[in-house]
Amino acid sequence: MISQVFILSSKGDHLIYKDYFRRRNHYNHKDLYFLHIRQGGLYWVATTTVGSSPFAIIEFLNRLAALVKDYCGSLSEKSVQMNFALIYELLDEIVDYGYIQTMSSDVLKNFIQTEAVTSRPFSLFDLSNVGLFGAETQQSKVAPSSAATRPIQSSREQGGKSEIFVDVIERMTVVIGSNGVLMKADVEGEIRVKCYMPSCSEMRIGLNEEFSIGKSQLRGYGAAVRVDECSFHQAVRLDEFDSHRILRLCPSQGEQTVMQYQLSDDLPSALPFRLFPTIERDNGGRLLMYMKLRCDLPPKRSPLTFVCLISLSQELSSPDQSAELKPQSRAVVWQIARFAGGTQLSALFKLEVPSLSSASMLEVGPVGLSFELPKITATGLQIRFLRLSPVQPGPSQRWVRYVTHSDSYTIRI
Amino acid sequence: MPYLGGEETVRELRRALSNPNVQSDPLRYRNTILKVIRTMSQGVDVSGLFSEMVKACATVDVVQKKLVYVFLCSYATLNPELSLLVINSLRKDCQDPNPMVRSLALRNMTNLRLPSLVEYVEQPLTAGLRDRAACVRRVAVLGWAKLHNLQPSSEIDAVVVNELYSLLRDPDPVVMVNCLRALEEILKEEGGVAINKPITHHLLNRLKECDIWGQCEVLRVLQRYRPQSEDELFDILSLLDSFLVSPHPPVMAATLSLFLSVSSSLPAVSLAALERVSGPLLAACGSGSREMRFAAVCHIQLLLRSVPGLLGVHYKRFFCGYAEPAYIKERKMQVLVELVNDENVAMILDELKGYCTDVNTDTAQAAISAIGRIGRSYSDRCLQILTGLLGLKQDHITSAVVQTMRDLVWVCPQCSDTVCLALEGCEETLQDIQGRQALLWLLGVYGERISSAPYTLEVLIDGVRSEASLGIKMELLTATMRLFLCRPAETQDMLGRLLHYCIEETTDMCMRDQALLYYRLLHCGIEETRKVLQGRRSDPSLGVLIGRPTKPVSQWARCFNTLEPLSQGAVEAESASRGNSSTDGLASSITAPLSLSLSPAVSPEDFEHLWLQRQALHTERECVRCPAVLHCSPQSLQAAMQLVNIQTLAFTPQHTLPWRVYLYTHTLSEDGQEEEEGIKVTLNQQPRDDDALRQFLTVLTTVLNTLSSEKD
């Protein structure tokens, strides 16, 4: 049961405030609990009573943020401010008297009347996808990263492109011990469908045929794609899953997570990055950190963003790299703009740390890597095909994107 | 944001709203109304525009209607008379052919919250219950709950209640769930909606049609249901099995709550459910939403109270990511401490060691105290890490290590040698009050083994005038007194100076009185002083049992899937106070032949509590003849008692006389505690049952006799 909903800016200003009039005495805050999540730089707050399920309230707030993102195109203080009427309308429809009525975008689209306001400043980057004289270039085959940040309704009103995005998103959690031994490697993955089709009857997503779940099951001889656990959205029909690894569903407008999976410890491919650190102290008491970083991705594949964060701890020659000492977080941040697969980079950091004890190197490290790898999945999961039936009238586009993020990639020194 | 100058804005808006040119242009009119709502949500009081907004309500534009309603519902209570004007147009809308307009009107009619309007609202609400569009019925059902909330004293008509009951069979699942919600509120006085067998089975059968929010609601209401037979219970449980492993954490948690409440009399079923749910809970711990992770980890802590070994193999899932916020890291470390076993202890300690130097000092200190907790079972490894950390000479780390060592020594006195060695020289790095207090306590208690103790104290005594913290000064006084008892030659002079300062110079009454007490005590002689000051150095009774005893599921089942586990302090206090009642409940059922059991085990705190209220219990004193018990070691006694399911809770140090042992056991019929003075046995029993008592004594005598015969 939800008493109130707030959306606050990062500074704490009210952007949206909706009261569901649950309480008769507005001045009694004793038994009122505040739960909040943070998304898109905003605080999403709900007030409730102690007996409420924290799982339900947090899920509600997450879903609310996702809906607002679907309807407004993106999440930011500005987009919420511009679309406040739309958001009030949403809040009115999804919750009545503190009880959640529906949060399905299929149902809501019949009720939501207000149109989204978007402001995207004209940018030359948008033109980069259009070839010379309108010819189709190689580049235009790649879905622009901003393509999925538009309001879902625009497909209806403005006759926008009917598009569907299927994203395979994986998050890696890796711990490598100081002796270079892999201590932990986890992958949490999900298949997310973002649908801009006004009507889509059925979609079939084909996964790798050798995809298997659990430890015992092994199919074929090749490099099996295996996950430990796997769960599906309730709308997914699995009648062809056991035989052909096909997911069938009727996607509703907006974003939804179709499948979630998880793999522990036993990754099929080598880790994408290895670090070989050497740490010494020179005569003057300076700390010398020699970092050799190797990217084990296939050639031609490279991370989109790459940041190496060395806790507590400046000589760079390459223009693609930068390093900075962050005194507040007591870390050196080594940023690498271009880092091609199969290559190796080295850096030497010299630091004056006056109070560093000579006894151990315990104070240095760990090194955290954060990166985004496009077109790569750590589990090897691939979408074999994506079919819509019946075939959509008019031009429709289907995009399949893969990305692997570093949730926490830690290397102990 | 226009927090100031609101009046000017309101005046401008009023002018625009009443401008006929604006009113005739739908787009301009709507935009002006938008501006009003925007100003309102920025915190400006725009209630003065009420009458203009009432006029704007009469429009065919649904978007404009919705905007106006947002305004009207916020300010209706301030303008009851003008709101009467709105009700007419709302009632007209209730007849609209468009179901969306009908539901909108009905919803906002009930949102006005004016008792004077109730008579106008009842008729459309009654009609709404029979509307052919589901979206109108949904609103109408909840509307009755709102009316009830508005006037809790006046009863809702029984006809309406009956109609709501019949709408539980509505084809639309949301209408069904809303009926449950409304009836729960309307019938609150009578204990909520009636959950009988037909309703339960109907709801269970339709559970699949609901979305996850509806499922959570139904599962929550069904917690009140008590199946009539075991067969029915198992039918329900197998029907709900797929919900238990749902990928949606809210559904999973609500289903587990239901499982735990309907199978509360069958602990084996509860345990099986916990095992089944551990997979989805672990998945929630790896959720992309960090708030969801936090909630899941907090609930896993509850599970671990009853099944400590449940997630032992999955300990790596609780390693912290470097970007995770401190509040999750802290909880994960608490879980790691619970999961430690012989196989994983090396890995867990290695991981925790990495967190000790975290940039966030809270995380670092939590990691250090987690290592200290593991030290109760694996003291050597942990002390090695803690000693190593002292070498870093960072004040917050040293402080946390010293505090952790103090706590560890209290429980495991065998660590004191290592701790005493490690303490040398760390006073230079200590800055904060808690850390220095911990050091002073250790210096006082173990002063004879720390060679530099007098010098450390001397520096502090010399600087006592500039010391701001009273806590430090009091601790310093006691520590110096204690040190004086074991190393008088080195300490006498500085103790004199400190006492002089405390009695003659300081103005703080508390400190002065304490110093005077010590001074007079010294006059009484050194032996008297020793008796008073050299109390216990440790409490091995806490160390008798490694880790916490497992607790029955029923102890925490009630707060599962509520906000309580998220605020830790509340949970701990709750568990302590609830310990007794659950033993009482179990003790009340009676079976004839005596069989002792270790579960539910009591914690030392609970035991102490029970022991102290002994007058309320049935007490019996008995003499058992077996003289040799006095010579057997506590460990063998404990082992022997364990064999017959008697829990050894505490014993006094071996050479004190009379030597006492506190034992506890629990049976289906009896609950005895006893204090043993050589051979004299005091038994406290709750509730009284002479038969069980006699049998218990026989068991005890047998054990004691066996033990003493072994000795002979």
Coordinates of N, CA, C and O in Angstrom, one line a residue, chain A residues 245-314:
Chain A
R245 N 15.0 -24.1 -28.6 CA 15.5 -22.9 -27.9 C 14.9 -21.7 -28.5 O 15.6 -20.7 -28.9
I246 N 13.6 -21.7 -28.6 CA 12.9 -20.5 -29.2 C 12.0 -20.0 -28.1 O 11.2 -20.7 -27.5
L247 N 12.0 -18.7 -27.9 CA 11.1 -18.0 -27.0 C 10.0 -17.3 -27.8 O 10.3 -16.7 -28.8
R248 N 8.8 -17.6 -27.4 CA 7.7 -16.9 -28.2 C 7.0 -15.9 -27.2 O 6.7 -16.3 -26.1
L249 N 6.8 -14.7 -27.7 CA 6.0 -13.8 -26.9 C 5.4 -12.7 -27.7 O 5.7 -12.5 -28.9
C250 N 4.4 -12.1 -27.1 CA 3.8 -10.9 -27.8 C 4.3 -9.7 -27.0 O 3.8 -9.4 -25.9
P251 N 5.3 -9.0 -27.5 CA 5.8 -7.9 -26.7 C 4.8 -6.8 -26.6 O 4.1 -6.4 -27.5
S252 N 4.8 -6.2 -25.4 CA 3.9 -5.0 -25.2 C 4.8 -3.8 -25.5 O 6.1 -3.9 -25.5
Q253 N 4.2 -2.7 -25.7 CA 5.0 -1.5 -26.0 C 5.9 -1.1 -24.9 O 5.5 -1.3 -23.7
G254 N 7.0 -0.6 -25.2 CA 8.0 -0.2 -24.1 C 9.0 -1.3 -23.8 O 9.1 -2.2 -24.6
E255 N 9.6 -1.2 -22.7 CA 10.7 -2.0 -22.4 C 10.3 -3.1 -21.5 O 9.5 -2.9 -20.5
Q256 N 10.7 -4.3 -21.7 CA 10.5 -5.4 -20.7 C 11.6 -6.4 -20.8 O 12.3 -6.6 -21.8
T257 N 11.9 -7.0 -19.6 CA 12.9 -8.0 -19.5 C 12.3 -9.4 -19.8 O 11.4 -9.8 -19.0
V258 N 12.7 -10.0 -20.8 CA 12.1 -11.2 -21.3 C 12.7 -12.4 -20.6 O 12.0 -13.4 -20.2
M259 N 14.0 -12.4 -20.3 CA 14.6 -13.6 -19.8 C 15.8 -13.1 -18.9 O 16.5 -12.1 -19.2
Q260 N 16.0 -13.7 -17.8 CA 17.1 -13.4 -16.9 C 17.9 -14.7 -16.7 O 17.3 -15.7 -16.5
Y261 N 19.2 -14.6 -16.7 CA 20.0 -15.8 -16.4 C 21.2 -15.4 -15.6 O 21.6 -14.2 -15.5
Q262 N 21.8 -16.5 -15.2 CA 22.9 -16.2 -14.2 C 23.9 -17.4 -14.4 O 23.6 -18.5 -14.5
L263 N 25.2 -17.1 -14.4 CA 26.3 -18.1 -14.5 C 27.3 -17.8 -13.5 O 27.8 -16.6 -13.4
S264 N 27.8 -18.8 -12.7 CA 28.8 -18.6 -11.7 C 30.0 -19.4 -12.0 O 29.9 -20.5 -12.4
D265 N 31.2 -18.7 -11.9 CA 32.5 -19.4 -11.8 C 33.0 -20.0 -13.1 O 34.2 -20.0 -13.3
D266 N 32.2 -20.5 -13.9 CA 32.6 -21.3 -15.0 C 32.4 -20.6 -16.3 O 31.5 -21.0 -17.1
L267 N 33.2 -19.6 -16.6 CA 33.0 -18.9 -17.9 C 33.5 -19.6 -19.1 O 34.6 -20.2 -19.0
P268 N 32.8 -19.6 -20.2 CA 33.3 -20.3 -21.4 C 34.5 -19.7 -22.0 O 35.3 -20.4 -22.6
S269 N 34.6 -18.4 -22.0 CA 35.7 -17.7 -22.7 C 36.6 -17.1 -21.7 O 36.3 -17.0 -20.5
A270 N 37.8 -16.8 -22.2 CA 38.8 -16.2 -21.3 C 38.3 -14.8 -20.8 O 37.4 -14.2 -21.4
L271 N 38.8 -14.4 -19.7 CA 38.4 -13.1 -19.2 C 38.9 -12.0 -20.2 O 39.9 -12.1 -20.8
P272 N 38.1 -10.9 -20.3 CA 38.5 -9.9 -21.3 C 39.8 -9.2 -21.0 O 40.5 -8.7 -21.9
F273 N 40.1 -9.0 -19.8 CA 41.2 -8.2 -19.4 C 42.1 -8.8 -18.3 O 41.5 -9.4 -17.4
R274 N 43.3 -8.7 -18.5 CA 44.2 -9.2 -17.5 C 45.1 -8.0 -17.1 O 45.5 -7.2 -17.9
L275 N 45.5 -8.0 -15.8 CA 46.4 -6.9 -15.3 C 47.6 -7.6 -14.7 O 47.4 -8.5 -13.9
F276 N 48.7 -7.0 -15.0 CA 50.0 -7.5 -14.4 C 50.6 -6.4 -13.6 O 51.3 -5.6 -14.2
P277 N 50.3 -6.3 -12.4 CA 50.9 -5.1 -11.6 C 52.2 -5.4 -11.0 O 52.4 -6.6 -10.5
T278 N 53.1 -4.5 -10.9 CA 54.3 -4.6 -10.1 C 54.4 -3.3 -9.3 O 54.3 -2.2 -9.8
I279 N 54.6 -3.5 -8.0 CA 54.7 -2.3 -7.2 C 56.0 -2.3 -6.4 O 56.3 -3.3 -5.8
E280 N 56.6 -1.2 -6.5 CA 57.9 -1.1 -5.8 C 58.0 0.2 -5.1 O 57.3 1.1 -5.3
R281 N 59.0 0.3 -4.3 CA 59.3 1.6 -3.7 C 60.7 2.0 -4.1 O 61.6 1.1 -4.0
D282 N 60.9 3.2 -4.5 CA 62.3 3.5 -4.9 C 63.0 4.2 -3.7 O 62.5 4.2 -2.6
N283 N 64.2 4.6 -3.9 CA 65.0 5.0 -2.8 C 64.4 6.2 -2.0 O 64.5 6.4 -0.8
G284 N 63.8 7.1 -2.8 CA 63.2 8.3 -2.2 C 61.9 8.1 -1.5 O 61.3 9.0 -1.2
G285 N 61.5 6.8 -1.4 CA 60.3 6.5 -0.7 C 59.1 6.7 -1.6 O 57.9 6.6 -1.1
R286 N 59.3 6.8 -2.9 CA 58.2 7.0 -3.8 C 57.6 5.6 -4.1 O 58.4 4.6 -4.2
L287 N 56.4 5.6 -4.4 CA 55.7 4.3 -4.8 C 55.7 4.2 -6.3 O 55.2 5.1 -7.0
L288 N 56.3 3.2 -6.8 CA 56.3 3.0 -8.3 C 55.3 1.9 -8.6 O 55.4 0.8 -8.2
M289 N 54.3 2.2 -9.4 CA 53.3 1.2 -9.8 C 53.4 1.0 -11.3 O 53.2 1.9 -12.1
Y290 N 53.8 -0.2 -11.7 CA 54.0 -0.5 -13.1 C 52.8 -1.4 -13.5 O 52.7 -2.5 -12.9
M291 N 51.9 -0.9 -14.3 CA 50.7 -1.6 -14.7 C 50.8 -2.1 -16.1 O 51.0 -1.2 -17.0
K292 N 50.7 -3.4 -16.3 CA 50.6 -3.9 -17.7 C 49.2 -4.4 -17.8 O 48.8 -5.3 -17.1
L293 N 48.5 -3.9 -18.8 CA 47.1 -4.3 -19.0 C 47.0 -4.9 -20.4 O 47.4 -4.4 -21.4
R294 N 46.4 -6.1 -20.4 CA 46.2 -6.8 -21.7 C 44.7 -7.0 -22.0 O 44.0 -7.3 -21.1
C295 N 44.4 -6.7 -23.2 CA 43.0 -6.9 -23.6 C 42.9 -8.2 -24.4 O 43.5 -8.3 -25.5
D296 N 42.2 -9.2 -23.9 CA 42.2 -10.5 -24.6 C 40.9 -10.6 -25.4 O 40.5 -11.8 -25.7
L297 N 40.4 -9.5 -25.9 CA 39.2 -9.6 -26.8 C 39.7 -10.0 -28.1 O 40.9 -9.8 -28.4
P298 N 38.8 -10.6 -29.0 CA 39.2 -10.8 -30.3 C 39.7 -9.5 -31.0 O 39.2 -8.5 -30.7
P299 N 40.6 -9.6 -31.9 CA 41.0 -8.4 -32.7 C 39.8 -7.7 -33.3 O 38.8 -8.4 -33.6
K300 N 39.9 -6.5 -33.5 CA 38.8 -5.7 -34.0 C 37.7 -5.4 -33.0 O 36.7 -4.7 -33.3
R301 N 37.7 -6.1 -31.9 CA 36.7 -5.8 -30.9 C 37.3 -4.9 -29.9 O 38.5 -5.2 -29.4
S302 N 36.7 -3.9 -29.4 CA 37.3 -3.1 -28.4 C 36.2 -2.5 -27.5 O 35.1 -2.3 -27.9
P303 N 36.6 -2.2 -26.2 CA 35.6 -1.7 -25.3 C 35.2 -0.3 -25.7 O 35.9 0.5 -26.3
L304 N 33.9 0.0 -25.4 CA 33.4 1.4 -25.7 C 34.0 2.4 -24.7 O 34.4 3.4 -25.0
T305 N 33.9 2.0 -23.5 CA 34.5 2.9 -22.4 C 35.4 2.0 -21.6 O 35.1 0.8 -21.4
F306 N 36.4 2.5 -21.1 CA 37.3 1.7 -20.3 C 37.9 2.6 -19.2 O 38.6 3.6 -19.6
V307 N 37.7 2.3 -18.0 CA 38.3 3.1 -16.9 C 39.0 2.1 -16.0 O 38.4 1.1 -15.6
C308 N 40.2 2.4 -15.6 CA 40.9 1.6 -14.6 C 41.1 2.4 -13.4 O 41.6 3.5 -13.4
L309 N 40.5 1.9 -12.3 CA 40.5 2.7 -11.0 C 41.5 2.0 -10.1 O 41.2 0.9 -9.7
I310 N 42.5 2.7 -9.7 CA 43.5 2.1 -8.8 C 43.4 2.8 -7.5 O 43.6 4.0 -7.3
S311 N 42.9 2.1 -6.5 CA 42.7 2.7 -5.2 C 44.0 3.1 -4.6 O 45.0 2.4 -4.6
L312 N 44.0 4.2 -3.9 CA 45.2 4.9 -3.3 C 46.3 4.9 -4.3 O 47.3 4.2 -4.3
S313 N 46.3 5.4 -4.9 CA 47.5 5.4 -5.7 C 47.3 6.5 -6.7 O 46.1 6.9 -7.0
Q314 N 52.4 10.3 -12.7 CA 51.5 10.5 -13.8 C 52.4 10.7 -15.1 O 52.8 11.8 -15.4

